[in-house]
mmCIF file of C-alpha atoms and ligand atoms in Angstrom:
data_model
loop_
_atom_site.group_PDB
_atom_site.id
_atom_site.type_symbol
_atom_site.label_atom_id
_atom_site.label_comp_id
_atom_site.label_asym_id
_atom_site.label_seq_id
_atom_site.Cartn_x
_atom_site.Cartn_y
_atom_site.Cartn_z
ATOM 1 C CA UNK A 998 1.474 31.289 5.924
ATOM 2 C CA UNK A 999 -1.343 32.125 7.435
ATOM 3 C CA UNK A 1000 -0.960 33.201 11.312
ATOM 4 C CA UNK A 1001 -1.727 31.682 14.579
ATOM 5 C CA UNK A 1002 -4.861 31.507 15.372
ATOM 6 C CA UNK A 1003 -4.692 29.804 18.593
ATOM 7 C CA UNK A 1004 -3.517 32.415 20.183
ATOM 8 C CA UNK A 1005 -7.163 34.028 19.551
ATOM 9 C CA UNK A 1006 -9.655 32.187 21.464
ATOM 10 C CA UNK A 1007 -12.296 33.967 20.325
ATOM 11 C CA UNK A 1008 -11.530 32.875 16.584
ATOM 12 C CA UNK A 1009 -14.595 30.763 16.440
ATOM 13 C CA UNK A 1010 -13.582 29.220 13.345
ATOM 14 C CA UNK A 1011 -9.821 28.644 14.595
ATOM 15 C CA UNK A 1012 -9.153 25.425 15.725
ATOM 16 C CA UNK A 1013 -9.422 23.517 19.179
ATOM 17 C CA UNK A 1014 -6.372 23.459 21.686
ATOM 18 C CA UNK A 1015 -7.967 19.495 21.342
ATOM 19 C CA UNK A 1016 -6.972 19.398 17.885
ATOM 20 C CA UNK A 1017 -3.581 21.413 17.998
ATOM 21 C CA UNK A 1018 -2.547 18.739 21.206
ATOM 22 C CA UNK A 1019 -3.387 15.580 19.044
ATOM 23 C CA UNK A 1020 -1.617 16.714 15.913
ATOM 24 C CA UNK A 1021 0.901 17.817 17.937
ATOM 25 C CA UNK A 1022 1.098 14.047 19.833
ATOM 26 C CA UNK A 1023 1.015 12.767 16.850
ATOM 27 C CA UNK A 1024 4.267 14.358 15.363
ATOM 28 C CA UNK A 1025 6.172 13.746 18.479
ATOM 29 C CA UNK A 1026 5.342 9.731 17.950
ATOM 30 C CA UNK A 1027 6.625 10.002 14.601
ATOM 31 C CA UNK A 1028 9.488 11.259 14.990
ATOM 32 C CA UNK A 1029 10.234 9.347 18.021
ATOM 33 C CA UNK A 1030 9.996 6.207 15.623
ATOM 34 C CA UNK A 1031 10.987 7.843 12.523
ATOM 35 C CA UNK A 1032 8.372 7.098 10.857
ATOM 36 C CA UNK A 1033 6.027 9.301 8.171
ATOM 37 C CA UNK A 1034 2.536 9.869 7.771
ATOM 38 C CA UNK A 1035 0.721 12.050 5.454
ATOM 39 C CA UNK A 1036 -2.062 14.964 6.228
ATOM 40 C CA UNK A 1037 -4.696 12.486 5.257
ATOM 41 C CA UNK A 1038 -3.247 9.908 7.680
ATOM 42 C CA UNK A 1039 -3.811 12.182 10.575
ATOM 43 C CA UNK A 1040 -6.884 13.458 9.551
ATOM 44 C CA UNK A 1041 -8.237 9.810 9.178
ATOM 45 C CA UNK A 1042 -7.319 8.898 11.909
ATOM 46 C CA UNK A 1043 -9.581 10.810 13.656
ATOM 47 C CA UNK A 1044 -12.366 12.341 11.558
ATOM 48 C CA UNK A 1045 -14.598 12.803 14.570
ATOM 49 C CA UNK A 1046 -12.085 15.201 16.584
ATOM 50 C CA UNK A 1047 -11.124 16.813 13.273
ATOM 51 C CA UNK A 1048 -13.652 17.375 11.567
ATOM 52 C CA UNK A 1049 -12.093 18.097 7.979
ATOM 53 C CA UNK A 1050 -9.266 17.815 6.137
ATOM 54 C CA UNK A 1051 -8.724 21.330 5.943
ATOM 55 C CA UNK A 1052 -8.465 21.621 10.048
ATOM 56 C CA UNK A 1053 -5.281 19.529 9.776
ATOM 57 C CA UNK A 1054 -3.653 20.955 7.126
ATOM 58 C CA UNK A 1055 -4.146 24.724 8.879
ATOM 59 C CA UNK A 1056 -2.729 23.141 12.274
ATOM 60 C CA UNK A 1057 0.382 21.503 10.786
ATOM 61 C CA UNK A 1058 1.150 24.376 9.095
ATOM 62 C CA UNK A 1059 0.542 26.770 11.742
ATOM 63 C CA UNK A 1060 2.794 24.241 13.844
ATOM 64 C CA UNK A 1061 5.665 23.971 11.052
ATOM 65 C CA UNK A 1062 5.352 27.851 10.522
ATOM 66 C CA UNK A 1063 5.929 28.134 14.914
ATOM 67 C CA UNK A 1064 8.546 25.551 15.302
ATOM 68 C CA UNK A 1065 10.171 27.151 11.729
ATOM 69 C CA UNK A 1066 10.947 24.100 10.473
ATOM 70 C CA UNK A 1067 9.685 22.519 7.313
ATOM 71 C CA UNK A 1068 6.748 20.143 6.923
ATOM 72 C CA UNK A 1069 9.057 17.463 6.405
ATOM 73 C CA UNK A 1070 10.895 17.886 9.319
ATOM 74 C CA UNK A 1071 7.586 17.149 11.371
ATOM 75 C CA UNK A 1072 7.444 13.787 9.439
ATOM 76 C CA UNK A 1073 4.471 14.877 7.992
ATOM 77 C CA UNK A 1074 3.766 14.791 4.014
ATOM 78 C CA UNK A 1075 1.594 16.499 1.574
ATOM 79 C CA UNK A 1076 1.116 13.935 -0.983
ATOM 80 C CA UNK A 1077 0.624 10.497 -1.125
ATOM 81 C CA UNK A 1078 3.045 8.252 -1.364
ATOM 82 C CA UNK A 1079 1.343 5.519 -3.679
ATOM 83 C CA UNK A 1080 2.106 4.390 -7.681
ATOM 84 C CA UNK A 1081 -0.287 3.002 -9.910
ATOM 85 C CA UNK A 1082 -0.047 2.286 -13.621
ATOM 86 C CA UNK A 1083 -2.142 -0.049 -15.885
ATOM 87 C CA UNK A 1084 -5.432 -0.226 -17.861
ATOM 88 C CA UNK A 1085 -6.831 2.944 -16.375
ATOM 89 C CA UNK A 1086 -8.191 6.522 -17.051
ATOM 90 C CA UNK A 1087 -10.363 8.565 -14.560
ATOM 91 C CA UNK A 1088 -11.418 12.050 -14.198
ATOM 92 C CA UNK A 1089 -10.158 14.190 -11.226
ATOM 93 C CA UNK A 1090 -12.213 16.513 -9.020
ATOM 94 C CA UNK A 1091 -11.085 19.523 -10.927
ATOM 95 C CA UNK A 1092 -11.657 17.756 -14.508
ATOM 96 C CA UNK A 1093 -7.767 16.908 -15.135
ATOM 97 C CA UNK A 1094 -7.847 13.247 -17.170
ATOM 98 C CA UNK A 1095 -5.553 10.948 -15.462
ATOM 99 C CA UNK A 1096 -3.879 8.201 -17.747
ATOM 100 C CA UNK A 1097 -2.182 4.751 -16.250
ATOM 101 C CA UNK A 1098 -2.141 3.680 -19.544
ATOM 102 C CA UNK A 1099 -0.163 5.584 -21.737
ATOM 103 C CA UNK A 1100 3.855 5.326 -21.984
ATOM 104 C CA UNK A 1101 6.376 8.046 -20.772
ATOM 105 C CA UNK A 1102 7.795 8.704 -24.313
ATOM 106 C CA UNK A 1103 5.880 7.281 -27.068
ATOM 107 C CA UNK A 1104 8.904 7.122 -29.096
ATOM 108 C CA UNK A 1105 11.716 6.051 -26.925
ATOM 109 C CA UNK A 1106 12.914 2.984 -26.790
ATOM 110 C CA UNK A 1107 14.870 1.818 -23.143
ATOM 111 C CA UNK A 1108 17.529 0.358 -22.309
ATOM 112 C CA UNK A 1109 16.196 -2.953 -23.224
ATOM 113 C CA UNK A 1110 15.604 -2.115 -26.066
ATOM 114 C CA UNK A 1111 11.815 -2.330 -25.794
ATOM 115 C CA UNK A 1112 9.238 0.414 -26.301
ATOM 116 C CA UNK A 1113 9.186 2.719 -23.520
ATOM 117 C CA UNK A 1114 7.172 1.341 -20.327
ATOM 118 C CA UNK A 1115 3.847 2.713 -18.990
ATOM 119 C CA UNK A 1116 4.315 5.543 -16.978
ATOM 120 C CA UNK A 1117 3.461 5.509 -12.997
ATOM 121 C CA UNK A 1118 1.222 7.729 -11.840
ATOM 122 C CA UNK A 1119 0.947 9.137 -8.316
ATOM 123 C CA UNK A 1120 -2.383 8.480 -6.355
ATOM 124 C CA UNK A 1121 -4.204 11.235 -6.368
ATOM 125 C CA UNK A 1122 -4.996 12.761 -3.092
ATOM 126 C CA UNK A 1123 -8.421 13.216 -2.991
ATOM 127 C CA UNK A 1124 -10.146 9.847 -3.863
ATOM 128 C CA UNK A 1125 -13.572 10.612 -3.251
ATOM 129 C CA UNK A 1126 -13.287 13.490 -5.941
ATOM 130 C CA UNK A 1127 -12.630 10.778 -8.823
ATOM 131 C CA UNK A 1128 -14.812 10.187 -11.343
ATOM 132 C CA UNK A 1129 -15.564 8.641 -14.871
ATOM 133 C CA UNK A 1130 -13.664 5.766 -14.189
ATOM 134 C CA UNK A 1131 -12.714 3.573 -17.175
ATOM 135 C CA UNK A 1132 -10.414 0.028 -17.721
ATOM 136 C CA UNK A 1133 -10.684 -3.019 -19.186
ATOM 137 C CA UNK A 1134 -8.612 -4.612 -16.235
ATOM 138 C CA UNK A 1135 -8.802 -7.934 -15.467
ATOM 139 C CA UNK A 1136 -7.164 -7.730 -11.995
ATOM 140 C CA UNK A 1137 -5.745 -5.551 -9.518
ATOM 141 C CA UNK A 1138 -1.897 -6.068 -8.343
ATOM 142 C CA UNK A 1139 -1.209 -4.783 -4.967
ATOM 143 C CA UNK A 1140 2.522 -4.845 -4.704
ATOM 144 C CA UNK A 1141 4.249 -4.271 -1.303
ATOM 145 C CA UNK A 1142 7.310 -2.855 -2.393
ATOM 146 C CA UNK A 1143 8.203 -0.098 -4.861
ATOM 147 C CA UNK A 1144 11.377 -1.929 -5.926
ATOM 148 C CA UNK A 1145 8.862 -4.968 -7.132
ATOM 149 C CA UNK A 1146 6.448 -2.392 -8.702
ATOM 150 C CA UNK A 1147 9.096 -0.294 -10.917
ATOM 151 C CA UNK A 1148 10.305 -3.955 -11.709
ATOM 152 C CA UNK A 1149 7.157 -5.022 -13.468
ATOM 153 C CA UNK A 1150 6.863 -1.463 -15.034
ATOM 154 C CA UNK A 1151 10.201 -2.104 -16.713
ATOM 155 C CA UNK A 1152 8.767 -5.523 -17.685
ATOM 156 C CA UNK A 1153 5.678 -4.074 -19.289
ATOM 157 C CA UNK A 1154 3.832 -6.533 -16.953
ATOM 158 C CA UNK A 1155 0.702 -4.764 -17.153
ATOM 159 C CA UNK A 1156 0.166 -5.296 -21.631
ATOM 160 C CA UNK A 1157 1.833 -8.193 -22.041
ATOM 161 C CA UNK A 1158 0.000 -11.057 -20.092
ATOM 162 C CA UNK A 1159 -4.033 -9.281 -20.188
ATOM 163 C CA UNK A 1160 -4.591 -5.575 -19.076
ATOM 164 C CA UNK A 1161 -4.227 -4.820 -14.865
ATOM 165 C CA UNK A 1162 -3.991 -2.903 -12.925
ATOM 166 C CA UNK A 1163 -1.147 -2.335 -10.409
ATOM 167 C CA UNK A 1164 -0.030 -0.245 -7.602
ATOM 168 C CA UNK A 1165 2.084 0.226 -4.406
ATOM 169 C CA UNK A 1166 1.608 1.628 -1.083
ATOM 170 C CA UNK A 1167 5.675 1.361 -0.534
ATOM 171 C CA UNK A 1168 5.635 -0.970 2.363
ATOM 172 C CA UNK A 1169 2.803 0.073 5.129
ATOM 173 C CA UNK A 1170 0.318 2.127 2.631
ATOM 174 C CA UNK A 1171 -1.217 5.563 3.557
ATOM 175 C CA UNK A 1172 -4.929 6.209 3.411
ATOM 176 C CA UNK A 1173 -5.049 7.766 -0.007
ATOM 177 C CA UNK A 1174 -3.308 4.119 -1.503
ATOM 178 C CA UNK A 1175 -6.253 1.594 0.492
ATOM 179 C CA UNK A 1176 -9.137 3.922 -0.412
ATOM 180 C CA UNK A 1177 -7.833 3.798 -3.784
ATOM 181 C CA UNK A 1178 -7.691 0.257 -3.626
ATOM 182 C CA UNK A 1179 -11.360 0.564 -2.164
ATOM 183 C CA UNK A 1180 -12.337 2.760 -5.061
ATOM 184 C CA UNK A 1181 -11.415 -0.087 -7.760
ATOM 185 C CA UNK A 1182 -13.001 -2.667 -6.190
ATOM 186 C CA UNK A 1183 -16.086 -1.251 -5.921
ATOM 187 C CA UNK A 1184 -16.313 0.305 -9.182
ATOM 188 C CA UNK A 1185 -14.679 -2.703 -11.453
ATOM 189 C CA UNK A 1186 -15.265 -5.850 -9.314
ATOM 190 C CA UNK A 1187 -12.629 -7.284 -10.537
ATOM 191 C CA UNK A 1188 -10.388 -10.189 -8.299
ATOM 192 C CA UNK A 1189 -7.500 -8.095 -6.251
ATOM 193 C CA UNK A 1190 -4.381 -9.926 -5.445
ATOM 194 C CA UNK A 1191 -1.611 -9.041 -3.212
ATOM 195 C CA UNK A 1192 2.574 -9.223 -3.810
ATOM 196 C CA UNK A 1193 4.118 -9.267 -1.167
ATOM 197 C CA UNK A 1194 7.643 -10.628 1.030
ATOM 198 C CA UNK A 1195 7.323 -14.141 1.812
ATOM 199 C CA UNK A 1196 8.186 -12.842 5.298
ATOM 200 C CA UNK A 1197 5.784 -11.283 8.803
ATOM 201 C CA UNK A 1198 6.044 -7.591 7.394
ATOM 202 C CA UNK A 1199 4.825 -8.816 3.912
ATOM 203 C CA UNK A 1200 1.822 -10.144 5.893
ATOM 204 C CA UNK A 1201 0.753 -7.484 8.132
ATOM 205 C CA UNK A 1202 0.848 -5.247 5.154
ATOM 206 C CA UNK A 1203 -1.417 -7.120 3.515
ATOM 207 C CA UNK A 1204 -3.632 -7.575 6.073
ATOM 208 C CA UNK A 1205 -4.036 -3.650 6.369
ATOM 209 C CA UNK A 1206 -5.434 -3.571 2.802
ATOM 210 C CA UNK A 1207 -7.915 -6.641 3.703
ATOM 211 C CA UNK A 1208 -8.978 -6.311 7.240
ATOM 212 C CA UNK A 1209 -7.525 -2.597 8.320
ATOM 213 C CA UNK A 1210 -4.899 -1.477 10.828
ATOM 214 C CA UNK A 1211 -4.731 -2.578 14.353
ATOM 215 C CA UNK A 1212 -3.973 1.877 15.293
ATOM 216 C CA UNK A 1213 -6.524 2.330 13.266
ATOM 217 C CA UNK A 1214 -9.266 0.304 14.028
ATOM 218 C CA UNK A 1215 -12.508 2.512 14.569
ATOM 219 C CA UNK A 1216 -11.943 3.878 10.292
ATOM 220 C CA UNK A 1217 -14.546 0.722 9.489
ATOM 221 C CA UNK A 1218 -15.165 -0.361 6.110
ATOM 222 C CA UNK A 1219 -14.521 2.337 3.978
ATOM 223 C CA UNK A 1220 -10.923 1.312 3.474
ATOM 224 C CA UNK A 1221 -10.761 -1.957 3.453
ATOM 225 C CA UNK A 1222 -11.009 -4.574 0.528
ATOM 226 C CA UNK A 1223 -12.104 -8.115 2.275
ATOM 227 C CA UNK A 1224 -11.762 -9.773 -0.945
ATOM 228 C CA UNK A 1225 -7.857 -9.358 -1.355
ATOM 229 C CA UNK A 1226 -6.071 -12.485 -2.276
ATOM 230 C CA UNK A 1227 -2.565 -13.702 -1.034
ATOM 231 C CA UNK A 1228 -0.819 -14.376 -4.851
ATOM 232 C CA UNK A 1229 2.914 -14.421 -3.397
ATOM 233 C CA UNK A 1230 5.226 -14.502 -2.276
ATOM 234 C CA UNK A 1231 3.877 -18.071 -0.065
ATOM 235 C CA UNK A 1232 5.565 -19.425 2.439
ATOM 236 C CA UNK A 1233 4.757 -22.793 0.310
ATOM 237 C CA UNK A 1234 6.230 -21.209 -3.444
ATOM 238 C CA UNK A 1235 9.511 -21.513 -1.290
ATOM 239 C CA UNK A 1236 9.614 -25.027 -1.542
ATOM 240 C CA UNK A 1237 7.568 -25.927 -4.153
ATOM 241 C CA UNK A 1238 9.967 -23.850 -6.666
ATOM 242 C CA UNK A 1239 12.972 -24.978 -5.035
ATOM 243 C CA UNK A 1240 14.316 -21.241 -4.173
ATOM 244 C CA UNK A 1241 17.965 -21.788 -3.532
ATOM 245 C CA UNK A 1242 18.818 -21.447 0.506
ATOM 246 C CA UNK A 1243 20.749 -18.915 -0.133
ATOM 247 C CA UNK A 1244 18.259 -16.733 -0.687
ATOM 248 C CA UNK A 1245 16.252 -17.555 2.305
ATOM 249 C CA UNK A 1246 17.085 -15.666 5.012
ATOM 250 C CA UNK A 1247 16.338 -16.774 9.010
ATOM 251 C CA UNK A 1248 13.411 -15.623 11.115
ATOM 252 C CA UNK A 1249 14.457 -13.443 13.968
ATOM 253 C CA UNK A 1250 13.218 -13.560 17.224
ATOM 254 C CA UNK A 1251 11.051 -10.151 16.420
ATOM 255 C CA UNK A 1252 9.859 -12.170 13.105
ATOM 256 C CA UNK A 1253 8.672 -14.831 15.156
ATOM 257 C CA UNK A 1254 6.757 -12.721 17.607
ATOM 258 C CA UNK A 1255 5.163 -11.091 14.939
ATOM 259 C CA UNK A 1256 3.712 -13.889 13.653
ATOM 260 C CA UNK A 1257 2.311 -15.949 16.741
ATOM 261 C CA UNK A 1258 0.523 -12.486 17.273
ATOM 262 C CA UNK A 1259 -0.538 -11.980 13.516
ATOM 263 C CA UNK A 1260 -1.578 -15.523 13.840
ATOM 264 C CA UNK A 1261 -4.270 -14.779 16.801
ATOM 265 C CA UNK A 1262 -5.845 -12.238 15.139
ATOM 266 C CA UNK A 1263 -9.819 -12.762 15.222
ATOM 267 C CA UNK A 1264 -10.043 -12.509 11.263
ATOM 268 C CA UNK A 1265 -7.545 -14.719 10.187
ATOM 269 C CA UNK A 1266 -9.502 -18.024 12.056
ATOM 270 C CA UNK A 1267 -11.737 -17.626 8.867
ATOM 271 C CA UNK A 1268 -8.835 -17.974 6.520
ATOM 272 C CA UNK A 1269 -7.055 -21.517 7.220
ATOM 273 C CA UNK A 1270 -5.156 -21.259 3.799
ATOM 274 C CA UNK A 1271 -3.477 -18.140 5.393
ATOM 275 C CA UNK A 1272 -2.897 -19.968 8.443
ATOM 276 C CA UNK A 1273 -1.326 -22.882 6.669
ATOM 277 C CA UNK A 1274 1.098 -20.774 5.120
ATOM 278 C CA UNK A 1275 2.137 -18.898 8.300
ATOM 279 C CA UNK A 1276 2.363 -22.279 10.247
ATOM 280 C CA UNK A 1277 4.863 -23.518 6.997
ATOM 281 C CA UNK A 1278 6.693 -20.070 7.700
ATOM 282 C CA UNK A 1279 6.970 -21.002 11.581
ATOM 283 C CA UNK A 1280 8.055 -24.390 10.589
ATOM 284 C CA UNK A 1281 11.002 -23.831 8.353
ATOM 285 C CA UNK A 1282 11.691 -20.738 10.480
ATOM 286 C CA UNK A 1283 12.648 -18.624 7.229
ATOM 287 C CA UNK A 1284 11.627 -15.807 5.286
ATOM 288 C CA UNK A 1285 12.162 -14.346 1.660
ATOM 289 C CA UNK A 1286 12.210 -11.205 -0.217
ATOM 290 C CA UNK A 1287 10.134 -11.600 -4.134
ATOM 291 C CA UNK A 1288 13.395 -10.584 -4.981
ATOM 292 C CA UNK A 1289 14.745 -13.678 -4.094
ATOM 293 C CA UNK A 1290 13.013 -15.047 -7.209
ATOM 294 C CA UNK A 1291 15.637 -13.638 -9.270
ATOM 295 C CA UNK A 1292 17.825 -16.620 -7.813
ATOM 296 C CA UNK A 1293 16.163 -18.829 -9.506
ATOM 297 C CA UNK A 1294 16.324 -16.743 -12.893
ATOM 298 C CA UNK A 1295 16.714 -13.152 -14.075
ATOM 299 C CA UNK A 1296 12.757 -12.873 -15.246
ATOM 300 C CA UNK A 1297 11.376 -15.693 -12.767
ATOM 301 C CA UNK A 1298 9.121 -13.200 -11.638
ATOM 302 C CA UNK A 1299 7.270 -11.598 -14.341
ATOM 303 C CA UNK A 1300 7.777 -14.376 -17.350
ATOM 304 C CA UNK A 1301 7.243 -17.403 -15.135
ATOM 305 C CA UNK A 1302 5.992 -16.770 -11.647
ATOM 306 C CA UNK A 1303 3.172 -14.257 -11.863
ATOM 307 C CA UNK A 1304 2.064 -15.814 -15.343
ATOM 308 C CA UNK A 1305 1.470 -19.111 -14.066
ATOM 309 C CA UNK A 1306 0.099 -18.347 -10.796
ATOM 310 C CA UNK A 1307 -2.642 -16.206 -12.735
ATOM 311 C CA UNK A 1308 -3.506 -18.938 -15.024
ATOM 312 C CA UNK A 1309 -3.572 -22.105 -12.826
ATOM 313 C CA UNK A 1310 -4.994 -20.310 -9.146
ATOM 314 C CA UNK A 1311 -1.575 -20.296 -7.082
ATOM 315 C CA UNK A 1312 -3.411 -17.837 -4.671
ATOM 316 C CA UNK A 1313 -4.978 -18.285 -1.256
HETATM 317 C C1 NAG B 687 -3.366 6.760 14.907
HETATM 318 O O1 NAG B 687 -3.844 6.540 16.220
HETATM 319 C C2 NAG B 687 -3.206 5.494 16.919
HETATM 320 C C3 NAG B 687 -3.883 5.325 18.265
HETATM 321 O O2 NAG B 687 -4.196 6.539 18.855
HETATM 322 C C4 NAG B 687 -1.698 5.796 17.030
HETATM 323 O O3 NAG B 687 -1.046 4.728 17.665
HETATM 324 C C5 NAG B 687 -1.126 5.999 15.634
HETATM 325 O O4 NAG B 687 0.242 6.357 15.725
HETATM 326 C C6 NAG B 687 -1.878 7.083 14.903
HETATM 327 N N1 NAG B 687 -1.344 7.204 13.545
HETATM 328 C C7 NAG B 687 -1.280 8.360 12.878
HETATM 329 C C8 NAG B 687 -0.713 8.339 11.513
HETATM 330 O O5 NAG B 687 -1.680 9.403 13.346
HETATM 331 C C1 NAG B 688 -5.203 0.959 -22.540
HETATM 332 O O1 NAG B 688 -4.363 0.722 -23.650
HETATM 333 C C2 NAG B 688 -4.698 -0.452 -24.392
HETATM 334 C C3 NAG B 688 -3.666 -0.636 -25.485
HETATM 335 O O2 NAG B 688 -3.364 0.566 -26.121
HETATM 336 C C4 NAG B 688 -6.141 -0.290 -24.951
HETATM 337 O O3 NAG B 688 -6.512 -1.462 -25.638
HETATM 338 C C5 NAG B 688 -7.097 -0.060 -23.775
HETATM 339 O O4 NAG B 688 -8.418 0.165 -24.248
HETATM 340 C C6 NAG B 688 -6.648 1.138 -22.959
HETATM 341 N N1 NAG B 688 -7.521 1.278 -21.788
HETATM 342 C C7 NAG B 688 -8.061 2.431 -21.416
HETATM 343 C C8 NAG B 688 -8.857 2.402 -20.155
HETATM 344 O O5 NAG B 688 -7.923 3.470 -22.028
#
């Protein structure tokens, strides 16, 4: 641990009390809503005050090594908290090949009794450093939840309906998971779709992959992906598929909020579809998990649901 170096104004390469306040703000917000954020979170948003990466790592450890507590315990993390797997090798910054598409154990076979699954691979934490990137992808899958994602790895939904891509922020994503998301986009132009609750959550996520974060508005274009599609779960599937009631569940009051405000949003008056499925979710005043497929049948999702809305356009 290296030692305090505010304490030593004259350290003219130590950082600013500026810095050491925000960071310090920062941790006190998230633990005051239990919440987590990772290095890069912080450090994005505010690269002006910041400066580098490095700056924020020092401070939060110089902080964690003061209050003697561990990283964690300030709610902040080292890595990133993203999955992807798929039709994808790429080089990392230090020349390690990274492999999406390779399985765990070649030769063991799972519990259902299938060939062993692609492997997930973590995002890697410095996205700018990637290189050599090759896949035969047709599509990216942005799922919302990891419970959905390790689903369709189980599934082997990435071979068996035409090589994708596919990868999870876990609910709200970090930096690292949008610029990732960024980085595919730009380099395979291929359509990106979005997975997500049937439900005002589901939505904002998604948002913050097309159009940004609303605490994060100044970070501009380079992590956003305009082009994202809504695949599921819609408002509309809910009816359309007949998903029993019993696995709808009620808007709250909070749900509702969240959507009148979601729904006066500049960016979404250029998106009627969207607002046609958020005015059906105001309507019937109920939500729904992609889980929720699973009433309907066991592999609804990946044999039936995501199949056929990839072939015949169920996307907005
Ligand atoms: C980013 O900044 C906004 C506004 O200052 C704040 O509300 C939000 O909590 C910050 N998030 C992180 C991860 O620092
Ligand atoms: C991924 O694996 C499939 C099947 O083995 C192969 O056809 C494809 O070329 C691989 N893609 C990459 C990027 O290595």
């Amino acid at each position: 641990m290296r030692p305090l170096s505010w304490h030593c104004p004259t350290d003219p390469a130590g950082p600013t009390s500026a810095q050491i306040l925000k960071i310090l703000l920062v941790i006190y917000r998230l633990i005051q809503s239990n919440s987590y954020a990772t290095k890069r979170d912080i450090y994005y948003n505010n690269t002006q005050l910041f400066g580098s990466q490095k700056t924020v790592d020092g401070i939060v450890d110089d902080i964690s090594c003061m209050l003697k507590v561990p990283r964690r315990s300030l709610h902040v993390l080292a890595t990133c908290k993203g999955l992807i797997s798929g039709d994808l090798c790429y080089m990392e910054e230090d020349g390690t090949r990274i492999d999406c598409n390779s399985s765990s154990a070649v030769s063991s076979i799972n519990s259902r009794n299938k060939l062993a699954p692609l492997t997930a691979v973590a995002v890697s934490s410095n996205i700018d450093g990637i290189r050599n990137i090759v896949s035969c992808a047709k599509f990216v899958l942005i799922v919302e939840k990891d419970a959905t994602f390790q689903r369709l790895l189980d599934d082997d939904f990435c071979t068996k309906l035409s090589p994708c891509i596919i990868i999870t922020g876990k609910g709200v994503p970090d930096v690292n998971s949008r610029l990732m998301v960024r980085k595919l986009w730009d380099t395979l132009h291929i359509p990106i779709f979005a997975l997500v609750d049937a439900d005002p959550h589901g939505i904002e996520i998604m948002c913050i992959y097309k159009y940004g974060s609303v605490a994060m508005s100044f970070e501009a274009h380079s992590l956003t992906v305009p082009s994202v599609m809504w695949l599921g779960l819609l408002p509309s599937d809910l009816q359309r598929l007949r998903v029993p009631e019993d696995a709808l569940i009620p808007l709250t009051r909070t749900d509702e909020n969240k959507l009148t405000s979601l729904l006066k949003r500049p960016y979404l008056t250029s998106q009627p579809d969207w607002q046609k499925e958020m005015e059906l979710m105001q309507q019937t005043k109920v939500k729904a998990e992609i889980q929720s497929l699973a009433a309907i049948g066991p592999d609804y999702l990946t044999n039936i649901y995501l199949p056929n809305k990839l072939r015949y356009g169920g996307w907005v």
